[in-house]
Short mmCIF file of C-alpha atoms in Angstrom, two decimals:
data_model
loop_
_atom_site.label_atom_id
_atom_site.label_comp_id
_atom_site.label_asym_id
_atom_site.label_seq_id
_atom_site.Cartn_x
_atom_site.Cartn_y
_atom_site.Cartn_z
CA MET A 287 -0.01 0.00 -0.01
CA THR A 288 1.39 3.40 -0.95
CA SER A 289 1.28 6.35 1.34
CA SER A 290 -0.80 8.23 -1.17
CA SER A 291 -3.65 5.71 -0.76
CA VAL A 292 -3.93 6.16 3.04
CA PRO A 293 -6.02 9.39 3.03
CA LEU A 294 -8.59 7.72 0.73
CA ILE A 295 -9.12 4.89 3.24
CA ILE A 296 -9.42 7.31 6.14
CA LEU A 297 -12.10 9.20 4.25
CA LEU A 298 -14.05 6.07 3.37
CA VAL A 299 -14.24 4.59 6.87
CA PRO A 300 -16.94 6.91 8.26
CA ILE A 301 -19.09 6.21 5.16
CA VAL A 302 -18.81 2.45 5.51
CA LEU A 303 -19.69 2.49 9.23
CA GLY A 304 -22.21 5.25 9.00
CA SER A 305 -25.10 2.89 9.20
CA ILE A 306 -24.19 1.55 12.60
CA MET A 307 -22.55 4.56 14.26
CA VAL A 308 -23.35 8.18 14.90
CA ALA A 309 -20.50 10.66 14.51
CA SER A 310 -21.67 14.18 15.18
CA ALA A 311 -19.67 17.33 14.87
CA GLY A 312 -20.42 20.90 13.94
CA ASN A 313 -24.03 22.02 14.44
CA LEU A 314 -24.99 21.76 18.10
CA ASN A 315 -28.59 22.47 17.24
CA GLN A 316 -28.76 19.00 15.69
CA ASP A 317 -27.50 17.22 18.83
CA PHE A 318 -28.80 19.20 21.84
CA ASP A 319 -31.91 20.82 23.29
CA ILE A 320 -31.87 23.70 25.74
CA THR A 321 -33.88 22.38 28.66
CA TRP A 322 -33.91 25.13 31.27
CA GLY A 323 -32.67 28.62 32.12
CA ASP A 324 -35.31 30.93 30.60
CA GLY A 325 -33.06 32.34 27.91
CA ARG A 326 -29.77 31.89 29.83
CA ALA A 327 -28.63 29.15 27.52
CA ASN A 328 -28.04 29.83 23.85
CA ILE A 329 -26.75 28.06 20.71
CA ILE A 330 -25.11 30.65 18.47
CA ASN A 331 -22.77 31.07 15.51
CA ASN A 332 -24.81 28.82 13.25
CA GLY A 333 -24.71 26.03 15.81
CA GLU A 334 -20.98 26.16 16.42
CA LEU A 335 -21.11 27.47 20.00
CA LEU A 336 -23.34 26.80 23.00
CA THR A 337 -23.22 28.99 26.12
CA LEU A 338 -24.70 28.49 29.57
CA SER A 339 -25.13 31.36 32.00
CA LEU A 340 -25.87 31.71 35.71
CA ASP A 341 -27.14 34.71 37.61
CA LYS A 342 -28.72 35.05 41.02
CA THR A 343 -32.14 34.11 39.71
CA SER A 344 -31.28 30.93 37.76
CA GLY A 345 -28.70 28.78 36.11
CA SER A 346 -29.26 26.92 32.82
CA GLY A 347 -28.76 23.59 31.14
CA PHE A 348 -29.07 21.39 28.03
CA GLN A 349 -29.39 17.73 27.13
CA SER A 350 -28.69 15.59 24.12
CA LYS A 351 -31.47 14.69 21.65
CA ASN A 352 -30.12 11.17 21.52
CA GLU A 353 -29.69 8.45 24.15
CA TYR A 354 -26.50 6.41 23.91
CA LEU A 355 -25.58 2.87 25.06
CA PHE A 356 -21.76 2.97 24.86
CA GLY A 357 -19.71 5.55 23.04
CA LYS A 358 -16.65 7.72 22.76
CA ILE A 359 -17.89 11.23 23.47
CA ASP A 360 -15.86 14.42 23.22
CA MET A 361 -16.80 18.02 24.03
CA GLN A 362 -14.65 21.14 24.24
CA LEU A 363 -15.44 23.37 27.19
CA LYS A 364 -14.23 26.77 28.33
CA LEU A 365 -15.15 27.28 31.95
CA VAL A 366 -16.36 30.34 33.90
CA PRO A 367 -13.39 32.75 34.25
CA GLY A 368 -12.36 34.95 37.13
CA ASN A 369 -14.00 34.48 40.52
CA SER A 370 -16.05 31.37 39.90
CA ALA A 371 -16.34 30.34 43.57
CA GLY A 372 -19.67 28.69 44.41
CA THR A 373 -20.47 27.76 40.77
CA VAL A 374 -20.55 24.22 39.36
CA THR A 375 -20.40 23.33 35.65
CA ALA A 376 -21.68 19.77 35.31
CA TYR A 377 -21.18 17.68 32.18
CA TYR A 378 -22.29 14.09 32.41
CA LEU A 379 -24.05 11.02 31.04
CA SER A 380 -27.11 9.73 32.96
CA SER A 381 -30.04 7.39 32.68
CA LYS A 382 -33.38 7.79 34.41
CA GLY A 383 -35.08 6.06 37.35
CA SER A 384 -34.21 5.19 40.93
CA THR A 385 -31.43 2.74 39.88
CA TRP A 386 -29.83 5.07 37.35
CA ASP A 387 -26.41 4.95 35.85
CA GLU A 388 -24.25 8.06 35.55
CA ILE A 389 -20.79 9.11 34.43
CA ASP A 390 -19.81 12.51 35.77
CA PHE A 391 -17.50 15.43 35.02
CA GLU A 392 -18.13 18.35 37.44
CA PHE A 393 -16.02 21.45 37.50
CA LEU A 394 -16.01 23.20 40.86
CA GLY A 395 -15.30 26.95 40.64
CA ASN A 396 -12.89 28.83 42.85
CA LEU A 397 -11.59 32.22 43.74
CA SER A 398 -9.59 34.06 41.07
CA GLY A 399 -6.10 32.58 40.80
CA ASP A 400 -7.05 29.36 42.61
CA PRO A 401 -7.42 26.21 40.61
CA TYR A 402 -10.62 24.65 39.46
CA ILE A 403 -11.32 21.20 40.88
CA LEU A 404 -12.39 18.56 38.34
CA HIS A 405 -14.69 16.14 40.19
CA THR A 406 -15.48 12.73 38.64
CA ASN A 407 -17.90 10.04 39.73
CA VAL A 408 -19.48 6.80 38.43
CA PHE A 409 -22.92 5.66 39.43
CA SER A 410 -24.13 2.18 38.71
CA GLN A 411 -27.68 1.04 39.61
CA GLY A 412 -28.19 4.14 41.70
CA LYS A 413 -25.01 3.82 43.71
CA GLY A 414 -22.21 6.37 43.46
CA ASN A 415 -19.71 7.34 46.14
CA ARG A 416 -16.84 6.78 43.69
CA GLU A 417 -15.36 10.27 43.63
CA GLN A 418 -11.95 11.12 42.27
CA GLN A 419 -10.90 14.83 42.08
CA PHE A 420 -8.15 16.50 40.18
CA TYR A 421 -6.51 19.78 39.53
CA LEU A 422 -5.80 20.56 35.90
CA TRP A 423 -2.37 21.24 34.40
CA PHE A 424 -3.67 24.35 32.57
CA ASP A 425 -6.08 27.22 33.08
CA PRO A 426 -9.46 25.81 31.93
CA THR A 427 -10.93 29.30 31.59
CA ALA A 428 -8.39 30.72 29.19
CA ASP A 429 -9.25 28.53 26.22
CA PHE A 430 -11.29 25.52 25.11
CA HIS A 431 -10.06 22.08 26.17
CA THR A 432 -11.46 18.59 25.25
CA TYR A 433 -13.12 16.48 27.92
CA SER A 434 -13.81 12.92 26.80
CA ILE A 435 -15.67 9.83 28.11
CA LEU A 436 -14.90 6.47 26.59
CA TRP A 437 -17.67 4.07 27.67
CA ASN A 438 -17.60 0.48 26.41
CA PRO A 439 -18.68 -2.84 27.90
CA GLN A 440 -15.26 -3.40 29.57
CA ARG A 441 -14.37 0.05 31.02
CA ILE A 442 -15.04 3.79 31.37
CA ILE A 443 -12.10 6.13 30.73
CA PHE A 444 -12.15 9.82 31.54
CA SER A 445 -9.70 11.90 29.50
CA VAL A 446 -8.65 15.57 29.29
CA ASP A 447 -7.07 16.70 26.01
CA GLY A 448 -6.41 13.06 25.21
CA THR A 449 -4.66 12.34 28.55
CA PRO A 450 -6.55 9.68 30.54
CA ILE A 451 -7.10 10.68 34.15
CA ARG A 452 -9.31 7.90 35.38
CA GLU A 453 -10.29 4.31 34.47
CA PHE A 454 -13.24 2.46 35.90
CA LYS A 455 -13.17 -1.18 34.86
CA ASN A 456 -16.06 -3.63 34.53
CA LEU A 457 -15.64 -5.79 37.60
CA GLU A 458 -19.09 -7.46 37.55
CA SER A 459 -17.31 -10.79 38.03
CA ASN A 460 -16.33 -9.44 41.52
CA GLY A 461 -19.86 -8.29 42.28
CA VAL A 462 -19.44 -4.62 41.31
CA PRO A 463 -22.32 -3.30 39.16
CA PHE A 464 -21.23 -1.70 35.86
CA PRO A 465 -23.24 0.67 33.63
CA LYS A 466 -24.05 -1.44 30.59
CA ASN A 467 -27.82 -1.93 30.22
CA GLN A 468 -29.34 1.57 30.57
CA PRO A 469 -29.04 4.06 27.75
CA MET A 470 -27.94 7.49 28.86
CA ARG A 471 -28.33 11.06 27.61
CA ILE A 472 -25.71 13.76 27.85
CA TYR A 473 -26.61 16.55 30.20
CA SER A 474 -24.88 19.74 31.18
CA SER A 475 -25.75 22.59 33.54
CA LEU A 476 -24.28 25.63 35.17
CA TRP A 477 -25.68 26.24 38.62
CA ASN A 478 -25.06 27.74 42.03
CA ALA A 479 -23.81 25.32 44.66
CA ASP A 480 -22.14 27.63 47.10
CA ASP A 481 -23.42 25.55 50.01
CA TRP A 482 -20.73 22.95 49.22
CA ALA A 483 -18.80 23.55 45.99
CA THR A 484 -15.86 25.75 47.10
CA ARG A 485 -13.97 24.84 50.25
CA GLY A 486 -16.93 22.91 51.61
CA GLY A 487 -19.23 25.90 51.28
CA LEU A 488 -17.01 28.41 53.14
CA ILE A 489 -16.63 30.54 50.01
CA LYS A 490 -19.90 31.90 48.66
CA THR A 491 -20.82 33.07 45.19
CA ASP A 492 -20.01 36.71 44.51
CA TRP A 493 -23.05 37.79 42.57
CA THR A 494 -21.47 41.10 41.63
CA GLN A 495 -19.44 38.98 39.13
CA ALA A 496 -22.68 37.61 37.48
CA PRO A 497 -23.60 36.58 34.87
CA PHE A 498 -21.23 33.63 34.91
CA THR A 499 -20.77 31.90 31.51
CA ALA A 500 -19.43 28.53 30.35
CA SER A 501 -18.98 27.72 26.63
CA TYR A 502 -19.14 24.53 24.58
CA ARG A 503 -18.08 23.60 21.09
CA ASN A 504 -16.81 20.77 18.84
CA PHE A 505 -19.07 18.02 20.15
CA ASN A 506 -18.29 14.58 18.71
CA ALA A 507 -19.96 11.26 19.46
CA ASN A 508 -18.76 8.03 17.97
CA ALA A 509 -21.38 6.07 19.70
CA CYS A 510 -24.30 3.62 19.66
CA VAL A 511 -27.57 5.52 19.57
CA TRP A 512 -30.47 3.91 21.48
CA SER A 513 -33.84 4.38 19.86
CA SER A 514 -37.17 2.47 20.01
CA GLY A 515 -35.64 -0.24 22.18
CA GLY A 516 -32.65 -0.99 19.94
CA SER A 517 -29.10 0.13 19.34
CA SER A 518 -27.79 1.65 16.10
CA CYS A 519 -24.78 -0.57 16.54
CA GLY A 520 -26.77 -3.81 16.25
CA SER A 521 -26.56 -6.85 18.47
CA ASN A 522 -23.13 -8.00 17.25
CA SER A 523 -21.21 -4.73 17.25
CA PRO A 524 -19.87 -4.88 20.84
CA SER A 525 -17.71 -7.82 19.85
CA SER A 526 -16.53 -6.24 16.65
CA THR A 527 -13.32 -4.19 16.47
CA SER A 528 -13.13 -3.21 12.81
CA GLY A 529 -12.52 0.30 11.69
CA SER A 530 -13.70 3.21 13.75
CA ASN A 531 -15.79 1.16 16.15
CA ALA A 532 -12.57 -0.11 17.75
CA TRP A 533 -13.47 2.02 20.76
CA LEU A 534 -16.03 -0.72 21.66
CA SER A 535 -13.16 -2.87 22.89
CA GLN A 536 -10.54 -0.13 23.44
CA GLU A 537 -8.26 -0.28 26.45
CA LEU A 538 -5.29 1.70 27.68
CA ASP A 539 -2.11 0.85 25.90
CA SER A 540 1.25 1.12 27.73
CA ALA A 541 1.77 4.76 26.74
CA SER A 542 -1.72 5.69 27.89
CA GLN A 543 -1.18 3.85 31.14
CA GLN A 544 1.94 5.93 31.78
CA ARG A 545 0.01 9.13 31.07
CA LEU A 546 -2.70 8.01 33.52
CA LYS A 547 -0.13 7.35 36.19
CA TRP A 548 1.42 10.83 35.53
CA ALA A 549 -1.97 12.54 35.84
CA GLN A 550 -2.93 10.73 39.01
CA LYS A 551 0.46 11.18 40.65
CA ASN A 552 0.72 14.86 39.96
CA TYR A 553 -2.85 16.16 39.83
CA MET A 554 -5.20 13.81 41.79
CA ILE A 555 -6.26 15.52 45.01
CA TYR A 556 -8.86 13.04 46.28
CA ASN A 557 -9.40 9.30 45.66
CA TYR A 558 -12.21 7.47 47.39
CA CYS A 559 -10.15 4.28 47.07
CA THR A 560 -7.63 5.59 49.58
CA ASP A 561 -10.12 7.09 52.03
CA ALA A 562 -10.06 4.41 54.72
CA LYS A 563 -11.84 6.70 57.26
CA ARG A 564 -14.80 7.00 54.95
CA PHE A 565 -15.15 3.21 54.58
CA PRO A 566 -14.50 1.80 58.08
CA GLN A 567 -15.93 -1.57 57.02
CA GLY A 568 -13.35 -1.85 54.25
CA LEU A 569 -12.67 -0.17 50.93
CA PRO A 570 -15.08 -0.80 48.02
CA THR A 571 -14.42 -3.99 46.10
CA GLU A 572 -13.25 -2.20 42.95
CA CYS A 573 -10.54 -0.45 44.96
CA THR A 574 -8.99 -3.75 46.04
CA THR A 575 -9.31 -5.67 42.75
CA SER A 576 -6.70 -5.21 40.06
#
């Protein structure tokens, strides 16, 4: 195969797999609905940019038009700048009901000059309490950065600008529930949580800085869309690894494992798996199983 033929193959792959995958990018109007905020959330620039705003009266939010059951989902965010103490920007996948599944990114605001805290959590069958928190190695308010969730039947991987920061493996064989049966929508909201978000609620929201605004762009979902009780990937796709649906069985290679270790060593500030005081009866099973 000559090098000149490679771009042709790359261009053809999305066409071949288009019948079983969704790959969205560009017009956010096609992928999301504004769900609350009374005009504080807007999709502008011909669908290229979505903004959420918060003032003393209300925050705002949106959700995806589609439900997904597994996917590799990317979104670029630029967070509330300046004194964002008391605010939370949440970006997550969630199902419905009392035994819901959920995969969380939450960005906890802070005083000017102090770092944001990136809060992650995984709920399975209504049970969470799996928090890991991180500082970031850049200013997330100065520019857009890519926050990604890879969710397949074997694992969930949280990544920032392509660097994995957390992996939650499927350990059902050890009795740990794993999100795999409930389709989830993407949700995001900007809201006031000054009763807990910044230094445990000690720092309150400074409303003289309002409105607070977070921005979103370049959404991409290489994912299985759930509709009318069935998946766009079909029943056999989770075992297939051809072409661009390789994410369905993707795992961390050795280089990615090293980047994960780097991020956790240098930027993780809380890990439920090391919080023995919180779990006096013993750490959760997934914390003690390799």
